[in-house]
Structure formats: C-alpha cells, structure tokens
C-alpha cells in the first residue's frame, strides 16, 4: 500500500524506522519517514506503530487470494509490495521467478531485503512497469488501486493485463464500499471522511465496480471474496500480528502521544463506517 497517486513525498529528515522480523530486514527506514505523524499517510503511520499486515481484509483474505492465484511454477510480478509481507508468502510457493515494482525507494529497499537473491525488486511505476508484454503468469497487487483515481486504476489494470500471458491471473486485495447500491451522497461522505482520517485520497469501489474494472480491461473474474474491514480491531490484530506483534503495537501506541492520537482518530473513522466498508479480493484471468 505504498503508491497513492496524490500523496507528496517531501524531503526526509531523521528517518523513522520500525523493527522487522522479516528475513533480511533490520530497522530499514520506512516510506514517508520524514513526515510528521500528524500528516503522514495512515498506512505508514500504522507501520511506524509496528503493524505489519496493512491489508483491509487481513492476512486471511490475502492468503485465500494467493491460493486462488496459481503461484507454483509461475513468473510472478507484485505491484507496490509495501513492507514485503505478502512477498514473503509468495516466495514460499515455489515460483519460476519473482519481480516487484514499487515507486517508493524506501519500500523497494525493504522488499529487496525480504526477497534477497530469490527475485528482483525495481523502483518504478505500477502503470508503466517497463516489463515485456506477456512476461508474467501472475500479477499481484494489494491495497494500492484504492489509492488511485478512475484513470489511475484503469491504467494500472491495463498494465497488468498487458504483461500477463494468455491464461495468466491478476490477483488484487482492495477496499470495497458496500453495498453495491450505496447512495452516491453516502459514498461521497465516506470517501471524504477516509481522506481526512488517513491523509490519502482513497477511492474504494463497490464489489460490482471492482469486477467491472477487471472486465473492462478484458479480464475474466474467476473468484471474489470479501472480509470485514477490521484493520484496527483487537481480534484482527491478534490474528494477523500474533500476540508478540500485538503487544509491540500496543506498547508503541501507548508510549507516543502523537502516534496514539492519530491511530485513535483513524480507529474512530473505521468504526463509524465499518458497515459500509469491506476488504475485497479478486482473481481475474486473461483469456
């Protein structure tokens, strides 16, 4: 979740780091480390707090998505891999190759530490990867299309379709606005509240609209699943982060007044809109 289309990337001051237990990572700077907690993008604020699973539907929905993506023996491209949590899971599948593309240099460095010699990590744009036509069997992207406007979403999906081989699959995990017939005024209010809270101009779509986005790029949706958007709920964090990770997050949040205020503000927004949001994962196939 490291590629919002309209988030500035100001000069860094003292880099913020967060301990990581991923193989090869040792206190590398986090993206947007130089921005104050009060203005930094919400997902990177949560990363500073020690949170490692930054997906709206949680680790279980990501795992289900990867099971349906057909990873074993595939050439896999991951777009905007963030902290590399999903990359570590992808690499367990027995791939032919792994390539990651991330706009943020700090994110790319962190993912490279996870990947090591098992793949390659490039700094670049998800909509212009520079990869060859029909060079991938699977493209994976999580919590990054939501951060794009309509044109940005369409451009990234088109790029994924371009680099996929016939029969290849595009797997995404994003934020959905529910239900499909949500009133336009309510959707606008949801989007504005999210933007104010997470400081990223998030644009979730309804499940029907996510499906349509794939179909308009010539892809055939084969699998869809949703899960509650419970990013800051205790139960979800215990499952996703483990007891040790949960305690690390709690300690960091309780020990930093500014961080605590920002996290609690996001939590209130998520709670207010919890019935109108969900994590959604889709796997679409290129004919």
mmCIF file of C-alpha atoms in Angstrom:
data_model
loop_
_atom_site.group_PDB
_atom_site.id
_atom_site.type_symbol
_atom_site.label_atom_id
_atom_site.label_comp_id
_atom_site.label_asym_id
_atom_site.label_seq_id
_atom_site.Cartn_x
_atom_site.Cartn_y
_atom_site.Cartn_z
ATOM 1 C CA UNK A 1 0.000 0.000 0.000
ATOM 2 C CA UNK A 2 2.717 2.381 -0.965
ATOM 3 C CA UNK A 3 1.601 4.037 -4.168
ATOM 4 C CA UNK A 4 -1.085 6.695 -3.669
ATOM 5 C CA UNK A 5 -1.438 8.841 -6.767
ATOM 6 C CA UNK A 6 -1.600 12.147 -4.971
ATOM 7 C CA UNK A 7 0.454 11.799 -1.782
ATOM 8 C CA UNK A 8 3.508 14.086 -1.738
ATOM 9 C CA UNK A 9 6.933 12.696 -0.963
ATOM 10 C CA UNK A 10 8.692 15.523 0.871
ATOM 11 C CA UNK A 11 12.365 15.561 1.775
ATOM 12 C CA UNK A 12 13.143 13.279 4.648
ATOM 13 C CA UNK A 13 14.632 14.439 7.924
ATOM 14 C CA UNK A 14 15.542 11.940 10.633
ATOM 15 C CA UNK A 15 14.314 8.614 9.220
ATOM 16 C CA UNK A 16 11.686 6.730 11.175
ATOM 17 C CA UNK A 17 12.415 3.044 11.412
ATOM 18 C CA UNK A 18 10.415 0.133 12.670
ATOM 19 C CA UNK A 19 11.813 -3.206 13.848
ATOM 20 C CA UNK A 20 11.034 -6.045 11.478
ATOM 21 C CA UNK A 21 11.185 -9.781 11.951
ATOM 22 C CA UNK A 22 11.152 -10.474 8.209
ATOM 23 C CA UNK A 23 14.215 -12.266 6.949
ATOM 24 C CA UNK A 24 16.930 -9.795 5.966
ATOM 25 C CA UNK A 25 15.257 -6.663 7.331
ATOM 26 C CA UNK A 26 16.910 -4.765 10.154
ATOM 27 C CA UNK A 27 15.463 -1.375 11.044
ATOM 28 C CA UNK A 28 15.373 -0.014 7.496
ATOM 29 C CA UNK A 29 13.730 3.400 7.019
ATOM 30 C CA UNK A 30 10.007 3.365 6.392
ATOM 31 C CA UNK A 31 8.475 5.301 3.486
ATOM 32 C CA UNK A 32 7.476 8.878 4.334
ATOM 33 C CA UNK A 33 9.729 8.663 7.386
ATOM 34 C CA UNK A 34 10.387 12.388 7.402
ATOM 35 C CA UNK A 35 6.747 13.431 7.570
ATOM 36 C CA UNK A 36 5.179 14.186 10.954
ATOM 37 C CA UNK A 37 2.835 11.547 12.341
ATOM 38 C CA UNK A 38 0.008 14.076 12.112
ATOM 39 C CA UNK A 39 0.254 14.358 8.310
ATOM 40 C CA UNK A 40 1.821 11.098 7.088
ATOM 41 C CA UNK A 41 -0.320 8.612 5.102
ATOM 42 C CA UNK A 42 -2.287 6.440 7.514
ATOM 43 C CA UNK A 43 -0.867 3.087 6.418
ATOM 44 C CA UNK A 44 2.693 4.263 7.011
ATOM 45 C CA UNK A 45 1.682 5.666 10.405
ATOM 46 C CA UNK A 46 0.445 2.185 11.306
ATOM 47 C CA UNK A 47 3.725 0.756 10.058
ATOM 48 C CA UNK A 48 5.585 3.126 12.394
ATOM 49 C CA UNK A 49 3.457 1.733 15.204
ATOM 50 C CA UNK A 50 4.761 -1.722 14.334
ATOM 51 C CA UNK A 51 1.847 -3.028 12.283
ATOM 52 C CA UNK A 52 2.931 -5.373 9.503
ATOM 53 C CA UNK A 53 -0.351 -6.528 7.921
ATOM 54 C CA UNK A 54 -1.748 -3.416 6.233
ATOM 55 C CA UNK A 55 -4.435 -5.047 4.098
ATOM 56 C CA UNK A 56 -8.112 -4.102 4.623
ATOM 57 C CA UNK A 57 -9.336 -7.705 4.682
ATOM 58 C CA UNK A 58 -6.457 -9.008 6.788
ATOM 59 C CA UNK A 59 -3.895 -11.759 6.314
ATOM 60 C CA UNK A 60 -6.514 -14.487 5.881
ATOM 61 C CA UNK A 61 -8.041 -12.782 2.843
ATOM 62 C CA UNK A 62 -4.581 -12.285 1.325
ATOM 63 C CA UNK A 63 -3.821 -15.974 1.883
ATOM 64 C CA UNK A 64 -7.068 -17.017 0.200
ATOM 65 C CA UNK A 65 -6.272 -14.753 -2.752
ATOM 66 C CA UNK A 66 -2.816 -16.280 -3.174
ATOM 67 C CA UNK A 67 -4.239 -19.814 -3.050
ATOM 68 C CA UNK A 68 -6.514 -18.958 -5.988
ATOM 69 C CA UNK A 69 -3.798 -17.160 -7.954
ATOM 70 C CA UNK A 70 -1.947 -20.307 -9.038
ATOM 71 C CA UNK A 71 1.536 -19.338 -7.836
ATOM 72 C CA UNK A 72 3.568 -22.597 -8.042
ATOM 73 C CA UNK A 73 5.869 -22.610 -11.052
ATOM 74 C CA UNK A 74 4.761 -19.123 -12.155
ATOM 75 C CA UNK A 75 6.581 -15.959 -13.140
ATOM 76 C CA UNK A 76 5.097 -13.538 -10.593
ATOM 77 C CA UNK A 77 5.077 -9.733 -10.593
ATOM 78 C CA UNK A 78 3.982 -7.865 -7.465
ATOM 79 C CA UNK A 79 2.999 -4.206 -7.741
ATOM 80 C CA UNK A 80 3.604 -1.849 -4.785
ATOM 81 C CA UNK A 81 4.578 -4.604 -2.322
ATOM 82 C CA UNK A 82 4.902 -2.190 0.617
ATOM 83 C CA UNK A 83 6.684 -3.826 3.549
ATOM 84 C CA UNK A 84 7.123 -7.157 1.757
ATOM 85 C CA UNK A 85 4.790 -9.178 3.966
ATOM 86 C CA UNK A 86 2.924 -10.675 1.008
ATOM 87 C CA UNK A 87 6.187 -11.058 -0.925
ATOM 88 C CA UNK A 88 7.456 -13.381 1.798
ATOM 89 C CA UNK A 89 4.336 -15.532 1.426
ATOM 90 C CA UNK A 90 4.504 -15.538 -2.379
ATOM 91 C CA UNK A 91 8.117 -16.709 -2.307
ATOM 92 C CA UNK A 92 7.139 -19.828 -0.355
ATOM 93 C CA UNK A 93 5.097 -21.119 -3.304
ATOM 94 C CA UNK A 94 7.889 -22.467 -5.489
ATOM 95 C CA UNK A 95 7.933 -19.813 -8.215
ATOM 96 C CA UNK A 96 9.745 -19.690 -11.520
ATOM 97 C CA UNK A 97 10.579 -16.025 -10.818
ATOM 98 C CA UNK A 98 9.538 -13.042 -8.684
ATOM 99 C CA UNK A 99 9.721 -9.362 -9.637
ATOM 100 C CA UNK A 100 8.493 -6.444 -7.511
ATOM 101 C CA UNK A 101 7.820 -2.899 -8.701
ATOM 102 C CA UNK A 102 7.463 -0.074 -6.161
ATOM 103 C CA UNK A 103 7.506 3.690 -6.630
ATOM 104 C CA UNK A 104 8.933 4.427 -3.182
ATOM 105 C CA UNK A 105 12.698 3.850 -2.848
ATOM 106 C CA UNK A 106 12.484 3.012 0.865
ATOM 107 C CA UNK A 107 9.732 0.457 0.239
ATOM 108 C CA UNK A 108 11.770 -1.051 -2.587
ATOM 109 C CA UNK A 109 14.786 -1.336 -0.284
ATOM 110 C CA UNK A 110 12.760 -3.073 2.424
ATOM 111 C CA UNK A 111 11.240 -5.539 -0.038
ATOM 112 C CA UNK A 112 14.663 -6.236 -1.550
ATOM 113 C CA UNK A 113 15.839 -7.217 1.927
ATOM 114 C CA UNK A 114 12.971 -9.708 2.164
ATOM 115 C CA UNK A 115 13.457 -11.089 -1.342
ATOM 116 C CA UNK A 116 17.235 -11.373 -1.316
ATOM 117 C CA UNK A 117 18.503 -13.494 -4.213
ATOM 118 C CA UNK A 118 15.138 -15.157 -4.755
ATOM 119 C CA UNK A 119 13.883 -12.423 -7.063
ATOM 120 C CA UNK A 120 14.340 -8.837 -8.180
ATOM 121 C CA UNK A 121 12.942 -5.523 -6.938
ATOM 122 C CA UNK A 122 12.732 -2.428 -9.134
ATOM 123 C CA UNK A 123 11.808 1.144 -8.345
ATOM 124 C CA UNK A 124 9.164 2.151 -10.856
ATOM 125 C CA UNK A 125 5.532 2.872 -11.633
ATOM 126 C CA UNK A 126 2.750 0.295 -11.467
ATOM 127 C CA UNK A 127 1.156 1.783 -14.588
ATOM 128 C CA UNK A 128 4.467 1.717 -16.516
ATOM 129 C CA UNK A 129 6.458 -1.234 -15.262
ATOM 130 C CA UNK A 130 8.832 -1.434 -18.207
ATOM 131 C CA UNK A 131 8.317 -5.193 -18.320
ATOM 132 C CA UNK A 132 7.822 -7.044 -21.593
ATOM 133 C CA UNK A 133 4.422 -7.914 -23.000
ATOM 134 C CA UNK A 134 3.156 -11.339 -21.896
ATOM 135 C CA UNK A 135 6.044 -11.841 -19.470
ATOM 136 C CA UNK A 136 4.144 -12.865 -16.314
ATOM 137 C CA UNK A 137 1.842 -15.684 -15.264
ATOM 138 C CA UNK A 138 0.565 -13.896 -12.158
ATOM 139 C CA UNK A 139 0.369 -10.218 -11.188
ATOM 140 C CA UNK A 140 -0.392 -9.393 -7.549
ATOM 141 C CA UNK A 141 -1.408 -6.003 -6.163
ATOM 142 C CA UNK A 142 -2.801 -5.185 -2.726
ATOM 143 C CA UNK A 143 -4.245 -2.025 -1.186
ATOM 144 C CA UNK A 144 -2.889 0.214 -3.931
ATOM 145 C CA UNK A 145 -5.598 0.538 -6.589
ATOM 146 C CA UNK A 146 -7.875 2.035 -3.909
ATOM 147 C CA UNK A 147 -5.458 4.966 -3.702
ATOM 148 C CA UNK A 148 -5.878 5.826 -7.378
ATOM 149 C CA UNK A 149 -8.470 7.862 -9.252
ATOM 150 C CA UNK A 150 -10.504 6.274 -12.029
ATOM 151 C CA UNK A 151 -7.853 6.900 -14.701
ATOM 152 C CA UNK A 152 -5.076 5.638 -12.443
ATOM 153 C CA UNK A 153 -6.962 2.455 -11.620
ATOM 154 C CA UNK A 154 -7.676 1.772 -15.287
ATOM 155 C CA UNK A 155 -4.055 2.413 -16.286
ATOM 156 C CA UNK A 156 -2.667 0.005 -13.699
ATOM 157 C CA UNK A 157 -5.156 -2.750 -14.534
ATOM 158 C CA UNK A 158 -4.383 -2.291 -18.234
ATOM 159 C CA UNK A 159 -0.673 -2.609 -17.485
ATOM 160 C CA UNK A 160 -1.287 -5.802 -15.509
ATOM 161 C CA UNK A 161 -3.279 -7.195 -18.442
ATOM 162 C CA UNK A 162 -0.506 -6.221 -20.875
ATOM 163 C CA UNK A 163 2.257 -8.055 -19.030
ATOM 164 C CA UNK A 164 0.146 -11.164 -18.373
ATOM 165 C CA UNK A 165 0.414 -14.142 -20.679
ATOM 166 C CA UNK A 166 -2.831 -15.630 -22.003
ATOM 167 C CA UNK A 167 -4.276 -17.688 -19.166
ATOM 168 C CA UNK A 168 -2.416 -15.561 -16.605
ATOM 169 C CA UNK A 169 -4.119 -14.205 -13.488
ATOM 170 C CA UNK A 170 -4.326 -10.810 -11.827
ATOM 171 C CA UNK A 171 -4.916 -11.028 -8.066
ATOM 172 C CA UNK A 172 -5.922 -7.947 -6.054
ATOM 173 C CA UNK A 173 -6.900 -7.203 -2.446
ATOM 174 C CA UNK A 174 -8.513 -3.800 -2.004
ATOM 175 C CA UNK A 175 -11.058 -1.759 -0.053
ATOM 176 C CA UNK A 176 -14.704 -2.023 -1.062
ATOM 177 C CA UNK A 177 -17.619 0.308 -0.380
ATOM 178 C CA UNK A 178 -20.768 -1.669 0.359
ATOM 179 C CA UNK A 179 -23.446 -2.404 -0.644
ATOM 180 C CA UNK A 180 -23.429 -2.236 -4.436
ATOM 181 C CA UNK A 181 -26.371 0.177 -4.390
ATOM 182 C CA UNK A 182 -24.822 2.604 -1.886
ATOM 183 C CA UNK A 183 -26.270 6.077 -2.386
ATOM 184 C CA UNK A 184 -23.902 8.472 -4.141
ATOM 185 C CA UNK A 185 -24.172 11.056 -1.351
ATOM 186 C CA UNK A 186 -23.221 8.496 1.278
ATOM 187 C CA UNK A 187 -20.316 7.253 -0.827
ATOM 188 C CA UNK A 188 -19.025 10.813 -1.173
ATOM 189 C CA UNK A 189 -19.243 11.311 2.586
ATOM 190 C CA UNK A 190 -17.375 8.019 3.170
ATOM 191 C CA UNK A 191 -14.605 8.979 0.767
ATOM 192 C CA UNK A 192 -14.189 12.445 2.324
ATOM 193 C CA UNK A 193 -14.069 11.050 5.858
ATOM 194 C CA UNK A 194 -11.452 8.494 4.851
ATOM 195 C CA UNK A 195 -9.338 11.153 3.159
ATOM 196 C CA UNK A 196 -9.447 13.363 6.246
ATOM 197 C CA UNK A 197 -8.519 10.458 8.500
ATOM 198 C CA UNK A 198 -5.809 8.636 6.568
ATOM 199 C CA UNK A 199 -4.485 11.664 4.618
ATOM 200 C CA UNK A 200 -4.681 9.797 1.342
ATOM 201 C CA UNK A 201 -7.427 10.429 -1.182
ATOM 202 C CA UNK A 202 -8.725 6.847 -1.020
ATOM 203 C CA UNK A 203 -11.375 5.875 -3.542
ATOM 204 C CA UNK A 204 -12.836 2.470 -2.656
ATOM 205 C CA UNK A 205 -15.331 0.972 -5.105
ATOM 206 C CA UNK A 206 -18.316 -1.306 -4.725
ATOM 207 C CA UNK A 207 -17.775 -5.035 -5.363
ATOM 208 C CA UNK A 208 -19.662 -4.703 -8.649
ATOM 209 C CA UNK A 209 -17.431 -1.801 -9.709
ATOM 210 C CA UNK A 210 -14.235 -3.719 -8.861
ATOM 211 C CA UNK A 211 -15.457 -6.589 -11.020
ATOM 212 C CA UNK A 212 -16.350 -4.196 -13.826
ATOM 213 C CA UNK A 213 -12.881 -2.617 -13.673
ATOM 214 C CA UNK A 214 -11.323 -6.012 -14.394
ATOM 215 C CA UNK A 215 -13.791 -6.848 -17.141
ATOM 216 C CA UNK A 216 -13.262 -3.521 -18.914
ATOM 217 C CA UNK A 217 -9.568 -4.426 -19.216
ATOM 218 C CA UNK A 218 -10.514 -7.694 -20.928
ATOM 219 C CA UNK A 219 -10.045 -9.901 -17.865
ATOM 220 C CA UNK A 220 -12.469 -12.567 -16.658
ATOM 221 C CA UNK A 221 -13.153 -12.588 -12.909
ATOM 222 C CA UNK A 222 -12.852 -16.149 -11.612
ATOM 223 C CA UNK A 223 -13.012 -15.674 -7.834
ATOM 224 C CA UNK A 224 -14.200 -12.994 -5.417
ATOM 225 C CA UNK A 225 -14.254 -12.967 -1.625
ATOM 226 C CA UNK A 226 -14.842 -10.280 0.994
ATOM 227 C CA UNK A 227 -13.955 -9.883 4.663
ATOM 228 C CA UNK A 228 -14.760 -7.248 7.281
ATOM 229 C CA UNK A 229 -12.590 -4.151 7.187
ATOM 230 C CA UNK A 230 -11.234 -4.628 10.718
ATOM 231 C CA UNK A 231 -7.754 -3.169 10.337
ATOM 232 C CA UNK A 232 -7.639 -1.704 13.850
ATOM 233 C CA UNK A 233 -9.790 -4.180 15.769
ATOM 234 C CA UNK A 234 -8.129 -6.161 18.564
ATOM 235 C CA UNK A 235 -9.195 -9.597 17.323
ATOM 236 C CA UNK A 236 -7.953 -8.984 13.770
ATOM 237 C CA UNK A 237 -4.616 -7.695 15.042
ATOM 238 C CA UNK A 238 -4.105 -10.667 17.328
ATOM 239 C CA UNK A 239 -4.719 -12.993 14.368
ATOM 240 C CA UNK A 240 -2.661 -11.024 11.868
ATOM 241 C CA UNK A 241 0.243 -9.873 14.019
ATOM 242 C CA UNK A 242 0.374 -12.576 16.686
ATOM 243 C CA UNK A 243 0.461 -11.900 20.415
ATOM 244 C CA UNK A 244 4.008 -10.547 20.301
ATOM 245 C CA UNK A 245 3.239 -8.245 17.393
ATOM 246 C CA UNK A 246 0.041 -7.023 19.023
ATOM 247 C CA UNK A 247 1.903 -6.216 22.232
ATOM 248 C CA UNK A 248 4.593 -4.390 20.242
ATOM 249 C CA UNK A 249 1.962 -2.231 18.556
ATOM 250 C CA UNK A 250 0.180 -1.533 21.852
ATOM 251 C CA UNK A 251 3.457 -0.548 23.520
ATOM 252 C CA UNK A 252 4.412 1.800 20.696
ATOM 253 C CA UNK A 253 0.993 3.454 20.555
ATOM 254 C CA UNK A 254 0.665 3.865 24.327
ATOM 255 C CA UNK A 255 4.172 5.282 24.590
ATOM 256 C CA UNK A 256 3.793 8.005 21.945
ATOM 257 C CA UNK A 257 1.107 10.644 22.469
ATOM 258 C CA UNK A 258 1.107 11.915 18.879
ATOM 259 C CA UNK A 259 1.048 8.410 17.424
ATOM 260 C CA UNK A 260 -1.746 7.402 19.805
ATOM 261 C CA UNK A 261 -3.886 10.397 18.810
ATOM 262 C CA UNK A 262 -3.516 9.625 15.112
ATOM 263 C CA UNK A 263 -4.231 5.901 15.465
ATOM 264 C CA UNK A 264 -7.295 6.537 17.627
ATOM 265 C CA UNK A 265 -8.578 9.075 15.104
ATOM 266 C CA UNK A 266 -8.316 6.510 12.305
ATOM 267 C CA UNK A 267 -9.923 3.884 14.501
ATOM 268 C CA UNK A 268 -12.937 6.134 15.140
ATOM 269 C CA UNK A 269 -13.382 6.701 11.405
ATOM 270 C CA UNK A 270 -13.136 2.988 10.629
ATOM 271 C CA UNK A 271 -15.611 2.200 13.394
ATOM 272 C CA UNK A 272 -18.099 4.788 12.133
ATOM 273 C CA UNK A 273 -18.030 3.332 8.616
ATOM 274 C CA UNK A 274 -17.491 -0.345 9.397
ATOM 275 C CA UNK A 275 -20.857 -1.402 7.939
ATOM 276 C CA UNK A 276 -20.096 0.477 4.718
ATOM 277 C CA UNK A 277 -16.618 -0.957 4.074
ATOM 278 C CA UNK A 278 -15.092 -4.364 3.471
ATOM 279 C CA UNK A 279 -11.879 -5.890 2.280
ATOM 280 C CA UNK A 280 -12.317 -7.469 -1.151
ATOM 281 C CA UNK A 281 -10.072 -9.839 -3.084
ATOM 282 C CA UNK A 282 -10.482 -10.851 -6.729
ATOM 283 C CA UNK A 283 -8.603 -13.112 -9.084
ATOM 284 C CA UNK A 284 -9.179 -12.373 -12.785
ATOM 285 C CA UNK A 285 -7.856 -14.375 -15.722
ATOM 286 C CA UNK A 286 -6.559 -13.108 -19.043
ATOM 287 C CA UNK A 287 -8.249 -15.104 -21.847
#
